[in-house]
JSON list of C-alpha atoms in Angstrom, two decimals:
[
{"chain": "A", "resi": 1, "resn": "ASP", "atom": "CA", "xyz": [-27.74, -66.91, 7.39]},
{"chain": "A", "resi": 2, "resn": "ALA", "atom": "CA", "xyz": [-25.32, -69.52, 6.08]},
{"chain": "A", "resi": 3, "resn": "GLY", "atom": "CA", "xyz": [-22.61, -68.30, 3.77]},
{"chain": "A", "resi": 4, "resn": "VAL", "atom": "CA", "xyz": [-21.42, -69.94, 0.59]},
{"chain": "A", "resi": 5, "resn": "THR", "atom": "CA", "xyz": [-20.76, -73.62, 1.18]},
{"chain": "A", "resi": 6, "resn": "GLN", "atom": "CA", "xyz": [-18.50, -75.89, -0.85]},
{"chain": "A", "resi": 7, "resn": "SER", "atom": "CA", "xyz": [-17.85, -79.59, -0.86]},
{"chain": "A", "resi": 8, "resn": "PRO", "atom": "CA", "xyz": [-15.69, -81.48, -0.46]},
{"chain": "A", "resi": 9, "resn": "THR", "atom": "CA", "xyz": [-13.18, -79.56, 1.65]},
{"chain": "A", "resi": 10, "resn": "HIS", "atom": "CA", "xyz": [-10.20, -81.51, 0.37]},
{"chain": "A", "resi": 11, "resn": "LEU", "atom": "CA", "xyz": [-9.74, -83.90, -2.51]},
{"chain": "A", "resi": 12, "resn": "ILE", "atom": "CA", "xyz": [-6.84, -85.97, -3.79]},
{"chain": "A", "resi": 13, "resn": "LYS", "atom": "CA", "xyz": [-6.89, -87.30, -7.35]},
{"chain": "A", "resi": 14, "resn": "THR", "atom": "CA", "xyz": [-4.39, -88.75, -9.78]},
{"chain": "A", "resi": 15, "resn": "ARG", "atom": "CA", "xyz": [-3.52, -87.48, -13.23]},
{"chain": "A", "resi": 16, "resn": "GLY", "atom": "CA", "xyz": [-6.11, -88.29, -15.87]},
{"chain": "A", "resi": 17, "resn": "GLN", "atom": "CA", "xyz": [-8.99, -88.63, -13.44]},
{"chain": "A", "resi": 18, "resn": "HIS", "atom": "CA", "xyz": [-12.15, -86.54, -13.34]},
{"chain": "A", "resi": 19, "resn": "VAL", "atom": "CA", "xyz": [-13.37, -84.40, -10.44]},
{"chain": "A", "resi": 20, "resn": "THR", "atom": "CA", "xyz": [-16.65, -82.71, -9.50]},
{"chain": "A", "resi": 21, "resn": "LEU", "atom": "CA", "xyz": [-16.76, -79.85, -7.03]},
{"chain": "A", "resi": 22, "resn": "ARG", "atom": "CA", "xyz": [-19.98, -78.52, -5.55]},
{"chain": "A", "resi": 23, "resn": "CYS", "atom": "CA", "xyz": [-21.14, -75.12, -4.37]},
{"chain": "A", "resi": 24, "resn": "SER", "atom": "CA", "xyz": [-24.26, -73.82, -2.65]},
{"chain": "A", "resi": 25, "resn": "PRO", "atom": "CA", "xyz": [-24.71, -70.04, -2.84]},
{"chain": "A", "resi": 26, "resn": "ILE", "atom": "CA", "xyz": [-26.03, -67.78, -0.13]},
{"chain": "A", "resi": 27, "resn": "SER", "atom": "CA", "xyz": [-29.80, -68.07, 0.12]},
{"chain": "A", "resi": 28, "resn": "GLY", "atom": "CA", "xyz": [-31.41, -65.71, -2.37]},
{"chain": "A", "resi": 29, "resn": "HIS", "atom": "CA", "xyz": [-28.29, -65.37, -4.52]},
{"chain": "A", "resi": 30, "resn": "LYS", "atom": "CA", "xyz": [-28.80, -66.34, -8.15]},
{"chain": "A", "resi": 31, "resn": "SER", "atom": "CA", "xyz": [-25.29, -65.93, -9.53]},
{"chain": "A", "resi": 32, "resn": "VAL", "atom": "CA", "xyz": [-22.37, -68.27, -8.94]},
{"chain": "A", "resi": 33, "resn": "SER", "atom": "CA", "xyz": [-18.78, -67.78, -10.09]},
{"chain": "A", "resi": 34, "resn": "TRP", "atom": "CA", "xyz": [-15.85, -70.18, -9.94]},
{"chain": "A", "resi": 35, "resn": "TYR", "atom": "CA", "xyz": [-12.22, -69.21, -9.40]},
{"chain": "A", "resi": 36, "resn": "GLN", "atom": "CA", "xyz": [-8.96, -71.18, -9.29]},
{"chain": "A", "resi": 37, "resn": "GLN", "atom": "CA", "xyz": [-6.34, -70.08, -6.77]},
{"chain": "A", "resi": 38, "resn": "VAL", "atom": "CA", "xyz": [-2.90, -71.62, -7.19]},
{"chain": "A", "resi": 39, "resn": "LEU", "atom": "CA", "xyz": [-0.78, -71.48, -4.04]},
{"chain": "A", "resi": 40, "resn": "GLY", "atom": "CA", "xyz": [0.80, -68.07, -3.58]},
{"chain": "A", "resi": 41, "resn": "GLN", "atom": "CA", "xyz": [-1.26, -66.37, -6.30]},
{"chain": "A", "resi": 42, "resn": "GLY", "atom": "CA", "xyz": [-4.49, -64.46, -6.61]},
{"chain": "A", "resi": 43, "resn": "PRO", "atom": "CA", "xyz": [-7.68, -66.23, -7.69]},
{"chain": "A", "resi": 44, "resn": "GLN", "atom": "CA", "xyz": [-8.31, -66.58, -11.44]},
{"chain": "A", "resi": 45, "resn": "PHE", "atom": "CA", "xyz": [-11.78, -66.45, -12.90]},
{"chain": "A", "resi": 46, "resn": "ILE", "atom": "CA", "xyz": [-13.09, -69.65, -14.49]},
{"chain": "A", "resi": 47, "resn": "PHE", "atom": "CA", "xyz": [-16.86, -69.26, -14.98]},
{"chain": "A", "resi": 48, "resn": "GLN", "atom": "CA", "xyz": [-19.89, -67.26, -14.02]},
{"chain": "A", "resi": 49, "resn": "TYR", "atom": "CA", "xyz": [-23.40, -68.74, -14.06]},
{"chain": "A", "resi": 50, "resn": "TYR", "atom": "CA", "xyz": [-26.62, -66.82, -13.68]},
{"chain": "A", "resi": 51, "resn": "GLU", "atom": "CA", "xyz": [-30.11, -68.26, -13.99]},
{"chain": "A", "resi": 52, "resn": "LYS", "atom": "CA", "xyz": [-28.59, -71.59, -15.02]},
{"chain": "A", "resi": 53, "resn": "GLU", "atom": "CA", "xyz": [-26.77, -70.12, -18.02]},
{"chain": "A", "resi": 54, "resn": "GLU", "atom": "CA", "xyz": [-23.07, -69.48, -18.52]},
{"chain": "A", "resi": 55, "resn": "ARG", "atom": "CA", "xyz": [-22.56, -65.70, -18.54]},
{"chain": "A", "resi": 56, "resn": "GLY", "atom": "CA", "xyz": [-18.79, -65.48, -18.45]},
{"chain": "A", "resi": 57, "resn": "ARG", "atom": "CA", "xyz": [-15.80, -67.70, -19.07]},
{"chain": "A", "resi": 58, "resn": "GLY", "atom": "CA", "xyz": [-12.14, -67.20, -18.23]},
{"chain": "A", "resi": 59, "resn": "ASN", "atom": "CA", "xyz": [-9.09, -68.44, -20.07]},
{"chain": "A", "resi": 60, "resn": "PHE", "atom": "CA", "xyz": [-9.34, -72.10, -19.12]},
{"chain": "A", "resi": 61, "resn": "PRO", "atom": "CA", "xyz": [-9.30, -75.18, -21.38]},
{"chain": "A", "resi": 62, "resn": "ASP", "atom": "CA", "xyz": [-12.41, -77.13, -22.34]},
{"chain": "A", "resi": 63, "resn": "ARG", "atom": "CA", "xyz": [-11.51, -79.74, -19.71]},
{"chain": "A", "resi": 64, "resn": "PHE", "atom": "CA", "xyz": [-13.21, -77.33, -17.31]},
{"chain": "A", "resi": 65, "resn": "SER", "atom": "CA", "xyz": [-17.00, -77.21, -17.37]},
{"chain": "A", "resi": 66, "resn": "ALA", "atom": "CA", "xyz": [-19.73, -76.20, -14.99]},
{"chain": "A", "resi": 67, "resn": "ARG", "atom": "CA", "xyz": [-23.44, -76.05, -14.59]},
{"chain": "A", "resi": 68, "resn": "GLN", "atom": "CA", "xyz": [-26.01, -74.41, -12.35]},
{"chain": "A", "resi": 69, "resn": "PHE", "atom": "CA", "xyz": [-29.10, -76.13, -11.06]},
{"chain": "A", "resi": 70, "resn": "PRO", "atom": "CA", "xyz": [-32.66, -74.78, -10.56]},
{"chain": "A", "resi": 71, "resn": "ASN", "atom": "CA", "xyz": [-31.90, -74.20, -6.86]},
{"chain": "A", "resi": 72, "resn": "TYR", "atom": "CA", "xyz": [-28.90, -72.07, -7.97]},
{"chain": "A", "resi": 73, "resn": "SER", "atom": "CA", "xyz": [-26.30, -74.49, -6.63]},
{"chain": "A", "resi": 74, "resn": "SER", "atom": "CA", "xyz": [-23.47, -75.26, -9.00]},
{"chain": "A", "resi": 75, "resn": "GLU", "atom": "CA", "xyz": [-20.99, -77.94, -9.98]},
{"chain": "A", "resi": 76, "resn": "LEU", "atom": "CA", "xyz": [-17.52, -77.48, -11.45]},
{"chain": "A", "resi": 77, "resn": "ASN", "atom": "CA", "xyz": [-16.19, -80.43, -13.43]},
{"chain": "A", "resi": 78, "resn": "VAL", "atom": "CA", "xyz": [-12.60, -80.95, -14.48]},
{"chain": "A", "resi": 79, "resn": "ASN", "atom": "CA", "xyz": [-11.68, -83.79, -16.82]},
{"chain": "A", "resi": 80, "resn": "ALA", "atom": "CA", "xyz": [-8.31, -85.38, -17.56]},
{"chain": "A", "resi": 81, "resn": "LEU", "atom": "CA", "xyz": [-6.68, -83.85, -14.51]},
{"chain": "A", "resi": 82, "resn": "LEU", "atom": "CA", "xyz": [-3.15, -82.49, -14.79]},
{"chain": "A", "resi": 83, "resn": "LEU", "atom": "CA", "xyz": [-0.66, -81.82, -12.03]},
{"chain": "A", "resi": 84, "resn": "GLY", "atom": "CA", "xyz": [-1.12, -78.11, -12.71]},
{"chain": "A", "resi": 85, "resn": "ASP", "atom": "CA", "xyz": [-4.77, -78.33, -11.76]},
{"chain": "A", "resi": 86, "resn": "SER", "atom": "CA", "xyz": [-3.75, -78.62, -8.12]},
{"chain": "A", "resi": 87, "resn": "ALA", "atom": "CA", "xyz": [-5.22, -75.53, -6.49]},
{"chain": "A", "resi": 88, "resn": "LEU", "atom": "CA", "xyz": [-7.86, -74.11, -4.19]},
{"chain": "A", "resi": 89, "resn": "TYR", "atom": "CA", "xyz": [-11.13, -73.88, -6.10]},
{"chain": "A", "resi": 90, "resn": "LEU", "atom": "CA", "xyz": [-13.31, -71.05, -4.88]},
{"chain": "A", "resi": 91, "resn": "CYS", "atom": "CA", "xyz": [-16.98, -70.48, -5.44]},
{"chain": "A", "resi": 92, "resn": "ALA", "atom": "CA", "xyz": [-18.46, -66.99, -5.09]},
{"chain": "A", "resi": 93, "resn": "SER", "atom": "CA", "xyz": [-22.11, -66.01, -5.08]},
{"chain": "A", "resi": 94, "resn": "SER", "atom": "CA", "xyz": [-23.84, -62.71, -5.70]},
{"chain": "A", "resi": 95, "resn": "LEU", "atom": "CA", "xyz": [-27.45, -61.58, -5.73]},
{"chain": "A", "resi": 96, "resn": "ALA", "atom": "CA", "xyz": [-27.72, -61.13, -9.47]},
{"chain": "A", "resi": 97, "resn": "ARG", "atom": "CA", "xyz": [-25.61, -60.99, -12.56]},
{"chain": "A", "resi": 98, "resn": "ALA", "atom": "CA", "xyz": [-25.32, -57.23, -12.43]},
{"chain": "A", "resi": 99, "resn": "THR", "atom": "CA", "xyz": [-24.45, -57.16, -8.74]},
{"chain": "A", "resi": 100, "resn": "ASP", "atom": "CA", "xyz": [-20.80, -56.52, -8.08]},
{"chain": "A", "resi": 101, "resn": "THR", "atom": "CA", "xyz": [-20.39, -57.80, -4.53]},
{"chain": "A", "resi": 102, "resn": "GLN", "atom": "CA", "xyz": [-19.24, -61.39, -4.60]},
{"chain": "A", "resi": 103, "resn": "TYR", "atom": "CA", "xyz": [-19.06, -63.51, -1.45]},
{"chain": "A", "resi": 104, "resn": "PHE", "atom": "CA", "xyz": [-16.60, -66.37, -1.45]},
{"chain": "A", "resi": 105, "resn": "GLY", "atom": "CA", "xyz": [-16.88, -69.82, 0.06]},
{"chain": "A", "resi": 106, "resn": "PRO", "atom": "CA", "xyz": [-14.02, -71.56, 1.91]},
{"chain": "A", "resi": 107, "resn": "GLY", "atom": "CA", "xyz": [-12.93, -73.40, -1.21]},
{"chain": "A", "resi": 108, "resn": "THR", "atom": "CA", "xyz": [-12.08, -76.97, -2.13]},
{"chain": "A", "resi": 109, "resn": "ARG", "atom": "CA", "xyz": [-8.40, -77.89, -1.99]},
{"chain": "A", "resi": 110, "resn": "LEU", "atom": "CA", "xyz": [-7.64, -80.19, -4.93]},
{"chain": "A", "resi": 111, "resn": "THR", "atom": "CA", "xyz": [-4.36, -82.07, -5.05]},
{"chain": "A", "resi": 112, "resn": "VAL", "atom": "CA", "xyz": [-3.47, -83.95, -8.22]},
{"chain": "A", "resi": 113, "resn": "LEU", "atom": "CA", "xyz": [-0.75, -86.59, -7.87]},
{"chain": "B", "resi": 1, "resn": "GLN", "atom": "CA", "xyz": [-4.59, -55.91, -20.84]},
{"chain": "B", "resi": 2, "resn": "GLN", "atom": "CA", "xyz": [-6.57, -57.37, -17.94]},
{"chain": "B", "resi": 3, "resn": "GLN", "atom": "CA", "xyz": [-3.73, -57.45, -15.45]},
{"chain": "B", "resi": 4, "resn": "VAL", "atom": "CA", "xyz": [-3.81, -55.90, -11.99]},
{"chain": "B", "resi": 5, "resn": "LYS", "atom": "CA", "xyz": [-0.38, -55.45, -10.42]},
{"chain": "B", "resi": 6, "resn": "GLN", "atom": "CA", "xyz": [-0.06, -55.43, -6.64]},
{"chain": "B", "resi": 7, "resn": "SER", "atom": "CA", "xyz": [2.82, -54.42, -4.36]},
{"chain": "B", "resi": 8, "resn": "PRO", "atom": "CA", "xyz": [4.52, -55.20, -2.10]},
{"chain": "B", "resi": 9, "resn": "GLN", "atom": "CA", "xyz": [4.39, -59.00, -2.06]},
{"chain": "B", "resi": 10, "resn": "SER", "atom": "CA", "xyz": [4.95, -59.00, 1.68]},
{"chain": "B", "resi": 11, "resn": "LEU", "atom": "CA", "xyz": [4.79, -56.40, 4.41]},
{"chain": "B", "resi": 12, "resn": "ILE", "atom": "CA", "xyz": [5.77, -56.35, 8.07]},
{"chain": "B", "resi": 13, "resn": "VAL", "atom": "CA", "xyz": [4.27, -53.63, 10.27]},
{"chain": "B", "resi": 14, "resn": "GLN", "atom": "CA", "xyz": [4.43, -52.96, 13.98]},
{"chain": "B", "resi": 15, "resn": "LYS", "atom": "CA", "xyz": [1.22, -53.03, 15.97]},
{"chain": "B", "resi": 16, "resn": "GLY", "atom": "CA", "xyz": [-0.42, -49.62, 15.79]},
{"chain": "B", "resi": 17, "resn": "GLY", "atom": "CA", "xyz": [1.31, -48.70, 12.55]},
{"chain": "B", "resi": 18, "resn": "ILE", "atom": "CA", "xyz": [-0.14, -48.01, 9.11]},
{"chain": "B", "resi": 19, "resn": "SER", "atom": "CA", "xyz": [-0.14, -50.75, 6.47]},
{"chain": "B", "resi": 20, "resn": "ILE", "atom": "CA", "xyz": [-0.18, -49.55, 2.86]},
{"chain": "B", "resi": 21, "resn": "ILE", "atom": "CA", "xyz": [-0.75, -51.83, -0.14]},
{"chain": "B", "resi": 22, "resn": "ASN", "atom": "CA", "xyz": [-0.76, -50.53, -3.69]},
{"chain": "B", "resi": 23, "resn": "CYS", "atom": "CA", "xyz": [-2.34, -51.71, -6.93]},
{"chain": "B", "resi": 24, "resn": "ALA", "atom": "CA", "xyz": [-2.14, -50.53, -10.51]},
{"chain": "B", "resi": 25, "resn": "TYR", "atom": "CA", "xyz": [-4.25, -51.42, -13.53]},
{"chain": "B", "resi": 26, "resn": "GLU", "atom": "CA", "xyz": [-4.20, -50.82, -17.28]},
{"chain": "B", "resi": 27, "resn": "ASN", "atom": "CA", "xyz": [-7.74, -51.44, -18.47]},
{"chain": "B", "resi": 28, "resn": "THR", "atom": "CA", "xyz": [-9.76, -48.21, -18.19]},
{"chain": "B", "resi": 29, "resn": "ALA", "atom": "CA", "xyz": [-12.98, -50.23, -18.56]},
{"chain": "B", "resi": 30, "resn": "PHE", "atom": "CA", "xyz": [-12.62, -51.42, -14.97]},
{"chain": "B", "resi": 31, "resn": "ASP", "atom": "CA", "xyz": [-15.32, -49.73, -12.89]},
{"chain": "B", "resi": 32, "resn": "TYR", "atom": "CA", "xyz": [-15.29, -51.53, -9.55]},
{"chain": "B", "resi": 33, "resn": "PHE", "atom": "CA", "xyz": [-12.30, -52.05, -7.27]},
{"chain": "B", "resi": 34, "resn": "PRO", "atom": "CA", "xyz": [-12.71, -54.29, -4.20]},
{"chain": "B", "resi": 35, "resn": "TRP", "atom": "CA", "xyz": [-10.17, -55.40, -1.64]},
{"chain": "B", "resi": 36, "resn": "TYR", "atom": "CA", "xyz": [-10.32, -58.88, -0.14]},
{"chain": "B", "resi": 37, "resn": "GLN", "atom": "CA", "xyz": [-8.73, -60.31, 3.00]},
{"chain": "B", "resi": 38, "resn": "GLN", "atom": "CA", "xyz": [-7.83, -63.98, 3.10]},
{"chain": "B", "resi": 39, "resn": "PHE", "atom": "CA", "xyz": [-6.74, -66.03, 6.10]},
{"chain": "B", "resi": 40, "resn": "PRO", "atom": "CA", "xyz": [-4.99, -69.39, 5.63]},
{"chain": "B", "resi": 41, "resn": "GLY", "atom": "CA", "xyz": [-7.44, -72.13, 4.71]},
{"chain": "B", "resi": 42, "resn": "LYS", "atom": "CA", "xyz": [-10.28, -69.67, 4.14]},
{"chain": "B", "resi": 43, "resn": "GLY", "atom": "CA", "xyz": [-11.88, -68.03, 1.15]},
{"chain": "B", "resi": 44, "resn": "PRO", "atom": "CA", "xyz": [-11.36, -64.32, 0.45]},
{"chain": "B", "resi": 45, "resn": "ALA", "atom": "CA", "xyz": [-13.62, -61.99, 2.43]},
{"chain": "B", "resi": 46, "resn": "LEU", "atom": "CA", "xyz": [-14.67, -58.59, 1.05]},
{"chain": "B", "resi": 47, "resn": "LEU", "atom": "CA", "xyz": [-13.16, -55.73, 3.07]},
{"chain": "B", "resi": 48, "resn": "ILE", "atom": "CA", "xyz": [-14.04, -52.58, 1.22]},
{"chain": "B", "resi": 49, "resn": "ALA", "atom": "CA", "xyz": [-14.69, -51.51, -2.38]},
{"chain": "B", "resi": 50, "resn": "ILE", "atom": "CA", "xyz": [-14.67, -48.32, -4.43]},
{"chain": "B", "resi": 51, "resn": "ARG", "atom": "CA", "xyz": [-15.85, -47.01, -7.79]},
{"chain": "B", "resi": 52, "resn": "PRO", "atom": "CA", "xyz": [-13.83, -44.60, -9.99]},
{"chain": "B", "resi": 53, "resn": "ASP", "atom": "CA", "xyz": [-16.14, -41.63, -9.34]},
{"chain": "B", "resi": 54, "resn": "VAL", "atom": "CA", "xyz": [-14.87, -41.43, -5.75]},
{"chain": "B", "resi": 55, "resn": "SER", "atom": "CA", "xyz": [-11.26, -40.66, -4.75]},
{"chain": "B", "resi": 56, "resn": "GLU", "atom": "CA", "xyz": [-11.42, -42.08, -1.25]},
{"chain": "B", "resi": 57, "resn": "LYS", "atom": "CA", "xyz": [-13.59, -44.38, 0.82]},
{"chain": "B", "resi": 58, "resn": "LYS", "atom": "CA", "xyz": [-13.20, -45.12, 4.51]},
{"chain": "B", "resi": 59, "resn": "GLU", "atom": "CA", "xyz": [-14.72, -47.89, 6.58]},
{"chain": "B", "resi": 60, "resn": "GLY", "atom": "CA", "xyz": [-13.44, -48.12, 10.11]},
{"chain": "B", "resi": 61, "resn": "ARG", "atom": "CA", "xyz": [-9.68, -48.61, 10.05]},
{"chain": "B", "resi": 62, "resn": "PHE", "atom": "CA", "xyz": [-9.66, -49.38, 6.31]},
{"chain": "B", "resi": 63, "resn": "THR", "atom": "CA", "xyz": [-9.35, -46.69, 3.64]},
{"chain": "B", "resi": 64, "resn": "ILE", "atom": "CA", "xyz": [-9.15, -47.00, -0.14]},
{"chain": "B", "resi": 65, "resn": "SER", "atom": "CA", "xyz": [-7.48, -44.17, -2.05]},
{"chain": "B", "resi": 66, "resn": "PHE", "atom": "CA", "xyz": [-8.19, -44.07, -5.77]},
{"chain": "B", "resi": 67, "resn": "ASN", "atom": "CA", "xyz": [-6.26, -42.14, -8.44]},
{"chain": "B", "resi": 68, "resn": "LYS", "atom": "CA", "xyz": [-8.12, -42.48, -11.72]},
{"chain": "B", "resi": 69, "resn": "SER", "atom": "CA", "xyz": [-5.60, -40.55, -13.85]},
{"chain": "B", "resi": 70, "resn": "ALA", "atom": "CA", "xyz": [-2.72, -42.67, -12.60]},
{"chain": "B", "resi": 71, "resn": "LYS", "atom": "CA", "xyz": [-4.81, -45.85, -12.73]},
{"chain": "B", "resi": 72, "resn": "GLN", "atom": "CA", "xyz": [-3.74, -46.72, -9.21]},
{"chain": "B", "resi": 73, "resn": "PHE", "atom": "CA", "xyz": [-5.51, -47.49, -5.97]},
{"chain": "B", "resi": 74, "resn": "SER", "atom": "CA", "xyz": [-4.31, -48.37, -2.52]},
{"chain": "B", "resi": 75, "resn": "LEU", "atom": "CA", "xyz": [-5.48, -49.82, 0.76]},
{"chain": "B", "resi": 76, "resn": "HIS", "atom": "CA", "xyz": [-4.50, -48.18, 4.03]},
{"chain": "B", "resi": 77, "resn": "ILE", "atom": "CA", "xyz": [-4.96, -50.05, 7.29]},
{"chain": "B", "resi": 78, "resn": "MET", "atom": "CA", "xyz": [-4.74, -47.67, 10.22]},
{"chain": "B", "resi": 79, "resn": "ASP", "atom": "CA", "xyz": [-3.75, -48.80, 13.72]},
{"chain": "B", "resi": 80, "resn": "SER", "atom": "CA", "xyz": [-2.75, -52.21, 12.36]},
{"chain": "B", "resi": 81, "resn": "GLN", "atom": "CA", "xyz": [-3.38, -55.12, 14.74]},
{"chain": "B", "resi": 82, "resn": "PRO", "atom": "CA", "xyz": [-1.92, -58.65, 14.91]},
{"chain": "B", "resi": 83, "resn": "GLY", "atom": "CA", "xyz": [-5.38, -59.93, 13.93]},
{"chain": "B", "resi": 84, "resn": "ASP", "atom": "CA", "xyz": [-4.97, -58.10, 10.60]},
{"chain": "B", "resi": 85, "resn": "SER", "atom": "CA", "xyz": [-2.17, -60.51, 9.67]},
{"chain": "B", "resi": 86, "resn": "ALA", "atom": "CA", "xyz": [-3.47, -62.11, 6.49]},
{"chain": "B", "resi": 87, "resn": "THR", "atom": "CA", "xyz": [-3.07, -61.98, 2.72]},
{"chain": "B", "resi": 88, "resn": "TYR", "atom": "CA", "xyz": [-4.74, -59.03, 1.01]},
{"chain": "B", "resi": 89, "resn": "PHE", "atom": "CA", "xyz": [-5.85, -58.99, -2.61]},
{"chain": "B", "resi": 90, "resn": "CYS", "atom": "CA", "xyz": [-6.91, -56.06, -4.71]},
{"chain": "B", "resi": 91, "resn": "ALA", "atom": "CA", "xyz": [-9.22, -56.78, -7.61]},
{"chain": "B", "resi": 92, "resn": "ALA", "atom": "CA", "xyz": [-10.98, -55.04, -10.46]},
{"chain": "B", "resi": 93, "resn": "SER", "atom": "CA", "xyz": [-14.12, -55.70, -12.42]},
{"chain": "B", "resi": 94, "resn": "MET", "atom": "CA", "xyz": [-15.82, -54.40, -15.54]},
{"chain": "B", "resi": 95, "resn": "GLY", "atom": "CA", "xyz": [-19.23, -55.13, -14.11]},
{"chain": "B", "resi": 96, "resn": "ALA", "atom": "CA", "xyz": [-22.13, -57.04, -15.60]},
{"chain": "B", "resi": 97, "resn": "ASN", "atom": "CA", "xyz": [-20.94, -56.81, -19.22]},
{"chain": "B", "resi": 98, "resn": "ALA", "atom": "CA", "xyz": [-18.02, -59.06, -18.32]},
{"chain": "B", "resi": 99, "resn": "GLY", "atom": "CA", "xyz": [-19.99, -61.40, -16.08]},
{"chain": "B", "resi": 100, "resn": "ASN", "atom": "CA", "xyz": [-18.73, -59.49, -13.04]},
{"chain": "B", "resi": 101, "resn": "MET", "atom": "CA", "xyz": [-15.42, -61.27, -13.52]},
{"chain": "B", "resi": 102, "resn": "LEU", "atom": "CA", "xyz": [-12.95, -60.21, -10.86]},
{"chain": "B", "resi": 103, "resn": "THR", "atom": "CA", "xyz": [-9.33, -59.79, -11.94]},
{"chain": "B", "resi": 104, "resn": "PHE", "atom": "CA", "xyz": [-7.13, -60.16, -8.88]},
{"chain": "B", "resi": 105, "resn": "GLY", "atom": "CA", "xyz": [-3.70, -58.83, -8.03]},
{"chain": "B", "resi": 106, "resn": "GLY", "atom": "CA", "xyz": [-1.01, -61.23, -6.87]},
{"chain": "B", "resi": 107, "resn": "GLY", "atom": "CA", "xyz": [-1.62, -60.62, -3.17]},
{"chain": "B", "resi": 108, "resn": "THR", "atom": "CA", "xyz": [0.26, -59.05, -0.26]},
{"chain": "B", "resi": 109, "resn": "ARG", "atom": "CA", "xyz": [1.10, -61.09, 2.80]},
{"chain": "B", "resi": 110, "resn": "LEU", "atom": "CA", "xyz": [0.80, -58.76, 5.81]},
{"chain": "B", "resi": 111, "resn": "MET", "atom": "CA", "xyz": [2.33, -59.56, 9.16]},
{"chain": "B", "resi": 112, "resn": "VAL", "atom": "CA", "xyz": [1.61, -57.25, 12.08]},
{"chain": "B", "resi": 113, "resn": "LYS", "atom": "CA", "xyz": [4.09, -57.68, 14.90]},
{"chain": "B", "resi": 114, "resn": "PRO", "atom": "CA", "xyz": [2.83, -57.25, 18.47]}
]
């Protein structure tokens, strides 16, 4: 079975631009979570989506938004990019909202210049 | 306080030795404690996890020790191998009521010398 997939692998943007990152969960998984991992630090929780609804939100500004589609794939959108948004963006999927085990994708490396 | 504190930041171990990484937490609502392994350019991969009702869990060369009263837990890697060289993260979660949000420690970069 394929694991969590994310696209694109790498992305370079300039300050003020908008970016959309995509995630496909493991087949059968209905919950998707997004994390931001700044170089040298542990991942930080951004959002969790389950059954197309936001179920959890971390301490991130409103420039960050996400959605989940009927096929359980998800998009993370970041508006008005700042230099500090440069990071590895990780998507994790789990079977259901109440399931603890989260499986991470390889991430999208975003560089903001 | 949601923070999970991890130590050491880096660790060098000889092949065949024991690697020990420690984590401490404050929030007693945490009820799930996983450890993740991350190689450069890859996403974190789940190694082993424990719940507070168990003091120890072993899977192969990896063991989690959990001390609920001290609010501490640790990862022991027995017979460490060069292939174990990676960054290790502890994490904690409050389960479904918090959207299964994982709070991660800062990471430990392990190098196993041949």
